[in-house]
Amino acid sequence: MSYDVGAGDLVLCVNAAPNHVTGEPVPLVAGETYRVYYVMPFLCPCGRSDALLDVGVGFAWCQTRFRLLPKPKKRQVTRKVTAPKEVETV
């Protein structure tokens, strides 16, 4: 594949078609995100990918069913700090 997927990455399911090897329906839902638990460097029987992904649903799925989502960027948030007003006695 053209991208590196690792354990803990979020992937988007883009292909929930029946299993391309056995023809059985798959429990994946197109458009849902899944967290990768394990990447198995094993050639898929279809020959389209070089890894199988374990996303906690079923056993392992061809990497071509998913697209890697970008990691969220950490945004710096500025917060107002309220300090008590000093009162000067006259």
Short mmCIF file of N, CA, C and O in Angstrom, two decimals:
data_model
loop_
_atom_site.label_atom_id
_atom_site.label_comp_id
_atom_site.label_asym_id
_atom_site.label_seq_id
_atom_site.Cartn_x
_atom_site.Cartn_y
_atom_site.Cartn_z
N MET A 1 0.84 -1.18 0.00
CA MET A 1 0.00 0.00 0.00
C MET A 1 0.88 1.24 0.00
O MET A 1 2.05 1.19 0.32
N SER A 2 0.27 2.35 -0.30
CA SER A 2 1.03 3.58 -0.41
C SER A 2 1.17 4.30 0.92
O SER A 2 1.76 5.36 0.98
N TYR A 3 0.63 3.74 1.98
CA TYR A 3 0.76 4.38 3.28
C TYR A 3 1.06 3.32 4.34
O TYR A 3 0.80 2.15 4.15
N ASP A 4 1.65 3.79 5.43
CA ASP A 4 2.00 2.88 6.51
C ASP A 4 0.96 2.96 7.60
O ASP A 4 0.68 4.04 8.13
N VAL A 5 0.37 1.84 7.94
CA VAL A 5 -0.62 1.76 9.00
C VAL A 5 0.04 1.05 10.16
O VAL A 5 0.72 0.04 9.98
N GLY A 6 -0.17 1.56 11.35
CA GLY A 6 0.39 0.94 12.53
C GLY A 6 -0.68 0.68 13.57
O GLY A 6 -1.82 1.16 13.44
N ALA A 7 -0.32 -0.05 14.58
CA ALA A 7 -1.26 -0.33 15.67
C ALA A 7 -1.65 0.98 16.34
O ALA A 7 -0.81 1.86 16.57
N GLY A 8 -2.94 1.16 16.59
CA GLY A 8 -3.43 2.37 17.24
C GLY A 8 -3.92 3.42 16.27
O GLY A 8 -4.55 4.39 16.68
N ASP A 9 -3.65 3.27 14.98
CA ASP A 9 -4.11 4.25 13.99
C ASP A 9 -5.61 4.10 13.74
O ASP A 9 -6.18 3.03 13.91
N LEU A 10 -6.22 5.19 13.32
CA LEU A 10 -7.63 5.16 12.94
C LEU A 10 -7.72 5.00 11.43
O LEU A 10 -7.01 5.66 10.69
N VAL A 11 -8.61 4.10 11.01
CA VAL A 11 -8.82 3.89 9.58
C VAL A 11 -10.31 4.00 9.27
O VAL A 11 -11.16 3.74 10.11
N LEU A 12 -10.60 4.42 8.05
CA LEU A 12 -11.98 4.57 7.59
C LEU A 12 -12.29 3.42 6.65
O LEU A 12 -11.52 3.14 5.72
N CYS A 13 -13.40 2.74 6.90
CA CYS A 13 -13.81 1.65 6.03
C CYS A 13 -14.43 2.25 4.77
O CYS A 13 -15.40 2.99 4.84
N VAL A 14 -13.86 1.94 3.62
CA VAL A 14 -14.37 2.46 2.36
C VAL A 14 -14.96 1.37 1.48
O VAL A 14 -15.53 1.65 0.44
N ASN A 15 -14.82 0.11 1.90
CA ASN A 15 -15.29 -1.00 1.08
C ASN A 15 -15.86 -2.08 1.98
O ASN A 15 -15.14 -2.82 2.62
N ALA A 16 -17.18 -2.15 2.06
CA ALA A 16 -17.83 -3.17 2.87
C ALA A 16 -18.48 -4.22 1.98
O ALA A 16 -19.46 -4.86 2.35
N ALA A 17 -17.93 -4.41 0.79
CA ALA A 17 -18.44 -5.42 -0.13
C ALA A 17 -18.19 -6.80 0.46
O ALA A 17 -17.39 -6.96 1.38
N PRO A 18 -18.86 -7.81 -0.04
CA PRO A 18 -18.62 -9.17 0.47
C PRO A 18 -17.15 -9.55 0.36
O PRO A 18 -16.40 -8.99 -0.44
N ASN A 19 -16.76 -10.50 1.17
CA ASN A 19 -15.38 -10.96 1.20
C ASN A 19 -14.95 -11.33 -0.21
O ASN A 19 -15.60 -12.12 -0.88
N HIS A 20 -13.84 -10.76 -0.68
CA HIS A 20 -13.44 -10.97 -2.06
C HIS A 20 -12.78 -12.31 -2.29
O HIS A 20 -12.45 -12.65 -3.40
N VAL A 21 -12.59 -13.10 -1.25
CA VAL A 21 -12.01 -14.44 -1.41
C VAL A 21 -13.11 -15.49 -1.30
O VAL A 21 -13.25 -16.35 -2.15
N THR A 22 -13.95 -15.38 -0.25
CA THR A 22 -14.99 -16.40 -0.02
C THR A 22 -16.36 -15.98 -0.50
O THR A 22 -17.23 -16.82 -0.66
N GLY A 23 -16.61 -14.67 -0.65
CA GLY A 23 -17.91 -14.19 -1.08
C GLY A 23 -18.91 -14.03 0.06
O GLY A 23 -20.05 -13.66 -0.16
N GLU A 24 -18.48 -14.28 1.30
CA GLU A 24 -19.36 -14.13 2.46
C GLU A 24 -19.53 -12.66 2.80
O GLU A 24 -18.64 -11.85 2.59
N PRO A 25 -20.70 -12.27 3.38
CA PRO A 25 -20.88 -10.88 3.80
C PRO A 25 -19.93 -10.54 4.95
O PRO A 25 -19.57 -11.41 5.75
N VAL A 26 -19.54 -9.29 5.00
CA VAL A 26 -18.61 -8.85 6.05
C VAL A 26 -19.34 -8.02 7.09
O VAL A 26 -20.32 -7.34 6.77
N PRO A 27 -18.90 -8.05 8.34
CA PRO A 27 -19.55 -7.26 9.39
C PRO A 27 -19.10 -5.80 9.44
O PRO A 27 -19.51 -5.06 10.32
N LEU A 28 -18.27 -5.38 8.51
CA LEU A 28 -17.80 -3.99 8.49
C LEU A 28 -18.87 -3.08 7.91
O LEU A 28 -19.72 -3.50 7.14
N VAL A 29 -18.83 -1.81 8.30
CA VAL A 29 -19.80 -0.82 7.81
C VAL A 29 -19.03 0.27 7.09
O VAL A 29 -18.10 0.87 7.66
N ALA A 30 -19.39 0.52 5.84
CA ALA A 30 -18.72 1.56 5.06
C ALA A 30 -18.99 2.93 5.69
O ALA A 30 -20.10 3.23 6.08
N GLY A 31 -17.94 3.72 5.82
CA GLY A 31 -18.08 5.06 6.39
C GLY A 31 -17.80 5.12 7.89
O GLY A 31 -17.76 6.20 8.46
N GLU A 32 -17.60 3.97 8.53
CA GLU A 32 -17.28 3.96 9.96
C GLU A 32 -15.77 3.90 10.15
O GLU A 32 -15.05 3.37 9.32
N THR A 33 -15.33 4.45 11.28
CA THR A 33 -13.91 4.41 11.59
C THR A 33 -13.63 3.25 12.54
O THR A 33 -14.46 2.90 13.38
N TYR A 34 -12.48 2.68 12.38
CA TYR A 34 -12.05 1.57 13.21
C TYR A 34 -10.63 1.85 13.69
O TYR A 34 -9.84 2.48 12.98
N ARG A 35 -10.29 1.35 14.88
CA ARG A 35 -8.93 1.45 15.40
C ARG A 35 -8.20 0.15 15.08
O ARG A 35 -8.71 -0.93 15.30
N VAL A 36 -6.99 0.28 14.56
CA VAL A 36 -6.19 -0.89 14.20
C VAL A 36 -5.55 -1.44 15.47
O VAL A 36 -4.86 -0.73 16.19
N TYR A 37 -5.81 -2.73 15.72
CA TYR A 37 -5.20 -3.38 16.88
C TYR A 37 -3.88 -4.04 16.51
O TYR A 37 -2.94 -4.05 17.30
N TYR A 38 -3.83 -4.59 15.32
CA TYR A 38 -2.63 -5.31 14.92
C TYR A 38 -2.52 -5.32 13.40
O TYR A 38 -3.53 -5.44 12.71
N VAL A 39 -1.32 -5.18 12.89
CA VAL A 39 -1.07 -5.26 11.45
C VAL A 39 -0.28 -6.54 11.20
O VAL A 39 0.79 -6.73 11.77
N MET A 40 -0.84 -7.41 10.36
CA MET A 40 -0.18 -8.66 10.04
C MET A 40 0.49 -8.53 8.67
O MET A 40 -0.21 -8.39 7.66
N PRO A 41 1.82 -8.54 8.63
CA PRO A 41 2.51 -8.42 7.34
C PRO A 41 2.39 -9.74 6.56
O PRO A 41 3.31 -10.54 6.49
N PHE A 42 1.23 -9.94 6.00
CA PHE A 42 0.91 -11.17 5.30
C PHE A 42 0.21 -10.80 4.00
O PHE A 42 -0.69 -9.97 4.00
N LEU A 43 0.63 -11.38 2.90
CA LEU A 43 0.01 -11.07 1.62
C LEU A 43 -1.44 -11.52 1.61
O LEU A 43 -1.75 -12.65 1.96
N CYS A 44 -2.32 -10.63 1.24
CA CYS A 44 -3.73 -10.97 1.14
C CYS A 44 -3.91 -11.92 -0.04
O CYS A 44 -3.24 -11.77 -1.06
N PRO A 45 -4.80 -12.90 0.08
CA PRO A 45 -5.01 -13.84 -1.03
C PRO A 45 -5.45 -13.16 -2.33
O PRO A 45 -5.25 -13.71 -3.41
N CYS A 46 -6.02 -11.96 -2.25
CA CYS A 46 -6.45 -11.28 -3.47
C CYS A 46 -5.26 -10.69 -4.23
O CYS A 46 -5.37 -10.38 -5.41
N GLY A 47 -4.12 -10.50 -3.54
CA GLY A 47 -2.94 -9.96 -4.19
C GLY A 47 -2.92 -8.45 -4.28
O GLY A 47 -2.02 -7.87 -4.87
N ARG A 48 -3.91 -7.76 -3.67
CA ARG A 48 -3.96 -6.30 -3.77
C ARG A 48 -3.28 -5.59 -2.61
O ARG A 48 -3.04 -4.40 -2.68
N SER A 49 -2.98 -6.29 -1.53
CA SER A 49 -2.33 -5.62 -0.40
C SER A 49 -1.27 -6.51 0.20
O SER A 49 -1.26 -7.73 0.01
N ASP A 50 -0.37 -5.88 0.94
CA ASP A 50 0.72 -6.62 1.55
C ASP A 50 0.54 -6.78 3.05
O ASP A 50 1.47 -7.16 3.75
N ALA A 51 -0.66 -6.47 3.56
CA ALA A 51 -0.90 -6.60 4.99
C ALA A 51 -2.38 -6.83 5.25
O ALA A 51 -3.24 -6.41 4.49
N LEU A 52 -2.65 -7.52 6.34
CA LEU A 52 -4.01 -7.71 6.82
C LEU A 52 -4.14 -6.94 8.12
O LEU A 52 -3.23 -6.92 8.94
N LEU A 53 -5.29 -6.26 8.32
CA LEU A 53 -5.50 -5.45 9.51
C LEU A 53 -6.49 -6.11 10.44
O LEU A 53 -7.54 -6.57 10.00
N ASP A 54 -6.15 -6.14 11.72
CA ASP A 54 -7.08 -6.60 12.74
C ASP A 54 -7.69 -5.36 13.37
O ASP A 54 -7.00 -4.57 14.01
N VAL A 55 -9.00 -5.15 13.16
CA VAL A 55 -9.69 -3.98 13.69
C VAL A 55 -10.70 -4.37 14.77
O VAL A 55 -11.55 -3.57 15.13
N GLY A 56 -10.61 -5.60 15.27
CA GLY A 56 -11.50 -6.04 16.34
C GLY A 56 -12.84 -6.54 15.86
O GLY A 56 -13.69 -6.90 16.66
N VAL A 57 -13.07 -6.58 14.55
CA VAL A 57 -14.32 -7.09 13.99
C VAL A 57 -13.95 -8.26 13.10
O VAL A 57 -13.23 -8.09 12.12
N GLY A 58 -14.43 -9.43 13.44
CA GLY A 58 -14.05 -10.60 12.66
C GLY A 58 -12.60 -10.95 12.94
O GLY A 58 -12.10 -10.78 14.05
N PHE A 59 -11.90 -11.42 11.93
CA PHE A 59 -10.50 -11.82 12.15
C PHE A 59 -9.54 -10.77 11.62
O PHE A 59 -9.01 -9.97 12.37
N ALA A 60 -9.32 -10.73 10.33
CA ALA A 60 -8.41 -9.77 9.73
C ALA A 60 -8.95 -9.41 8.36
O ALA A 60 -9.56 -10.23 7.69
N TRP A 61 -8.69 -8.17 7.97
CA TRP A 61 -9.26 -7.67 6.72
C TRP A 61 -8.17 -7.11 5.84
O TRP A 61 -7.18 -6.57 6.30
N CYS A 62 -8.42 -7.22 4.54
CA CYS A 62 -7.49 -6.71 3.54
C CYS A 62 -7.32 -5.20 3.75
O CYS A 62 -8.28 -4.48 4.00
N GLN A 63 -6.11 -4.75 3.63
CA GLN A 63 -5.79 -3.34 3.85
C GLN A 63 -6.48 -2.44 2.82
O GLN A 63 -6.69 -1.26 3.08
N THR A 64 -6.88 -2.98 1.68
CA THR A 64 -7.51 -2.16 0.65
C THR A 64 -8.93 -1.74 1.03
O THR A 64 -9.50 -0.88 0.39
N ARG A 65 -9.49 -2.32 2.06
CA ARG A 65 -10.84 -1.94 2.52
C ARG A 65 -10.82 -0.64 3.32
O ARG A 65 -11.86 -0.08 3.61
N PHE A 66 -9.65 -0.18 3.71
CA PHE A 66 -9.54 0.96 4.62
C PHE A 66 -8.66 2.05 4.05
O PHE A 66 -7.80 1.80 3.21
N ARG A 67 -8.89 3.26 4.54
CA ARG A 67 -8.02 4.40 4.26
C ARG A 67 -7.58 4.97 5.60
O ARG A 67 -8.38 5.13 6.51
N LEU A 68 -6.32 5.31 5.68
CA LEU A 68 -5.75 5.86 6.90
C LEU A 68 -6.28 7.26 7.13
O LEU A 68 -6.24 8.11 6.23
N LEU A 69 -6.77 7.53 8.33
CA LEU A 69 -7.23 8.87 8.69
C LEU A 69 -6.05 9.66 9.24
O LEU A 69 -5.18 9.11 9.92
N PRO A 70 -6.00 10.95 8.97
CA PRO A 70 -4.89 11.75 9.51
C PRO A 70 -4.98 11.83 11.02
O PRO A 70 -6.06 11.81 11.59
N LYS A 71 -3.81 11.90 11.62
CA LYS A 71 -3.78 12.03 13.09
C LYS A 71 -4.25 13.42 13.46
O LYS A 71 -3.94 14.39 12.79
N PRO A 72 -5.04 13.52 14.54
CA PRO A 72 -5.52 14.85 14.94
C PRO A 72 -4.35 15.74 15.35
O PRO A 72 -3.42 15.31 16.00
N LYS A 73 -4.43 16.98 14.93
CA LYS A 73 -3.38 17.94 15.27
C LYS A 73 -3.71 18.55 16.62
O LYS A 73 -4.84 18.89 16.91
N LYS A 74 -2.67 18.71 17.42
CA LYS A 74 -2.86 19.31 18.73
C LYS A 74 -2.92 20.82 18.55
O LYS A 74 -2.04 21.43 17.96
N ARG A 75 -4.02 21.39 19.03
CA ARG A 75 -4.19 22.84 18.93
C ARG A 75 -3.92 23.47 20.28
O ARG A 75 -4.35 22.98 21.31
N GLN A 76 -3.20 24.58 20.25
CA GLN A 76 -2.92 25.30 21.47
C GLN A 76 -4.10 26.21 21.77
O GLN A 76 -4.52 27.00 20.93
N VAL A 77 -4.63 26.08 22.95
CA VAL A 77 -5.79 26.86 23.35
C VAL A 77 -5.35 27.89 24.39
O VAL A 77 -4.71 27.54 25.38
N THR A 78 -5.66 29.15 24.13
CA THR A 78 -5.34 30.18 25.11
C THR A 78 -6.55 30.35 26.02
O THR A 78 -7.69 30.45 25.56
N ARG A 79 -6.29 30.37 27.27
CA ARG A 79 -7.36 30.50 28.25
C ARG A 79 -7.19 31.78 29.04
O ARG A 79 -6.08 32.18 29.36
N LYS A 80 -8.31 32.41 29.34
CA LYS A 80 -8.26 33.60 30.16
C LYS A 80 -8.17 33.19 31.62
O LYS A 80 -8.87 32.29 32.08
N VAL A 81 -7.31 33.89 32.31
CA VAL A 81 -7.17 33.64 33.74
C VAL A 81 -7.72 34.86 34.45
O VAL A 81 -7.30 35.98 34.21
N THR A 82 -8.68 34.63 35.30
CA THR A 82 -9.25 35.75 36.04
C THR A 82 -8.53 35.86 37.37
O THR A 82 -8.42 34.90 38.12
N ALA A 83 -8.05 37.05 37.62
CA ALA A 83 -7.37 37.31 38.88
C ALA A 83 -8.25 38.25 39.71
O ALA A 83 -8.96 39.09 39.17
N PRO A 84 -8.22 38.09 41.02
CA PRO A 84 -9.03 38.99 41.85
C PRO A 84 -8.51 40.42 41.74
O PRO A 84 -7.32 40.68 41.63
N LYS A 85 -9.45 41.37 41.76
CA LYS A 85 -9.06 42.76 41.67
C LYS A 85 -8.55 43.22 43.03
O LYS A 85 -9.09 42.87 44.07
N GLU A 86 -7.48 43.97 42.97
CA GLU A 86 -6.93 44.49 44.20
C GLU A 86 -7.64 45.78 44.56
O GLU A 86 -7.81 46.67 43.73
N VAL A 87 -8.05 45.85 45.78
CA VAL A 87 -8.75 47.05 46.25
C VAL A 87 -7.76 47.84 47.13
O VAL A 87 -7.17 47.32 48.06
N GLU A 88 -7.63 49.12 46.79
CA GLU A 88 -6.74 49.97 47.56
C GLU A 88 -7.56 50.76 48.55
O GLU A 88 -8.51 51.44 48.19
N THR A 89 -7.20 50.65 49.79
CA THR A 89 -7.94 51.41 50.81
C THR A 89 -7.37 52.82 50.90
O THR A 89 -6.17 53.04 50.84
N VAL A 90 -8.28 53.79 51.05
CA VAL A 90 -7.88 55.20 51.13
C VAL A 90 -8.15 55.73 52.51
O VAL A 90 -9.09 55.47 53.17
#
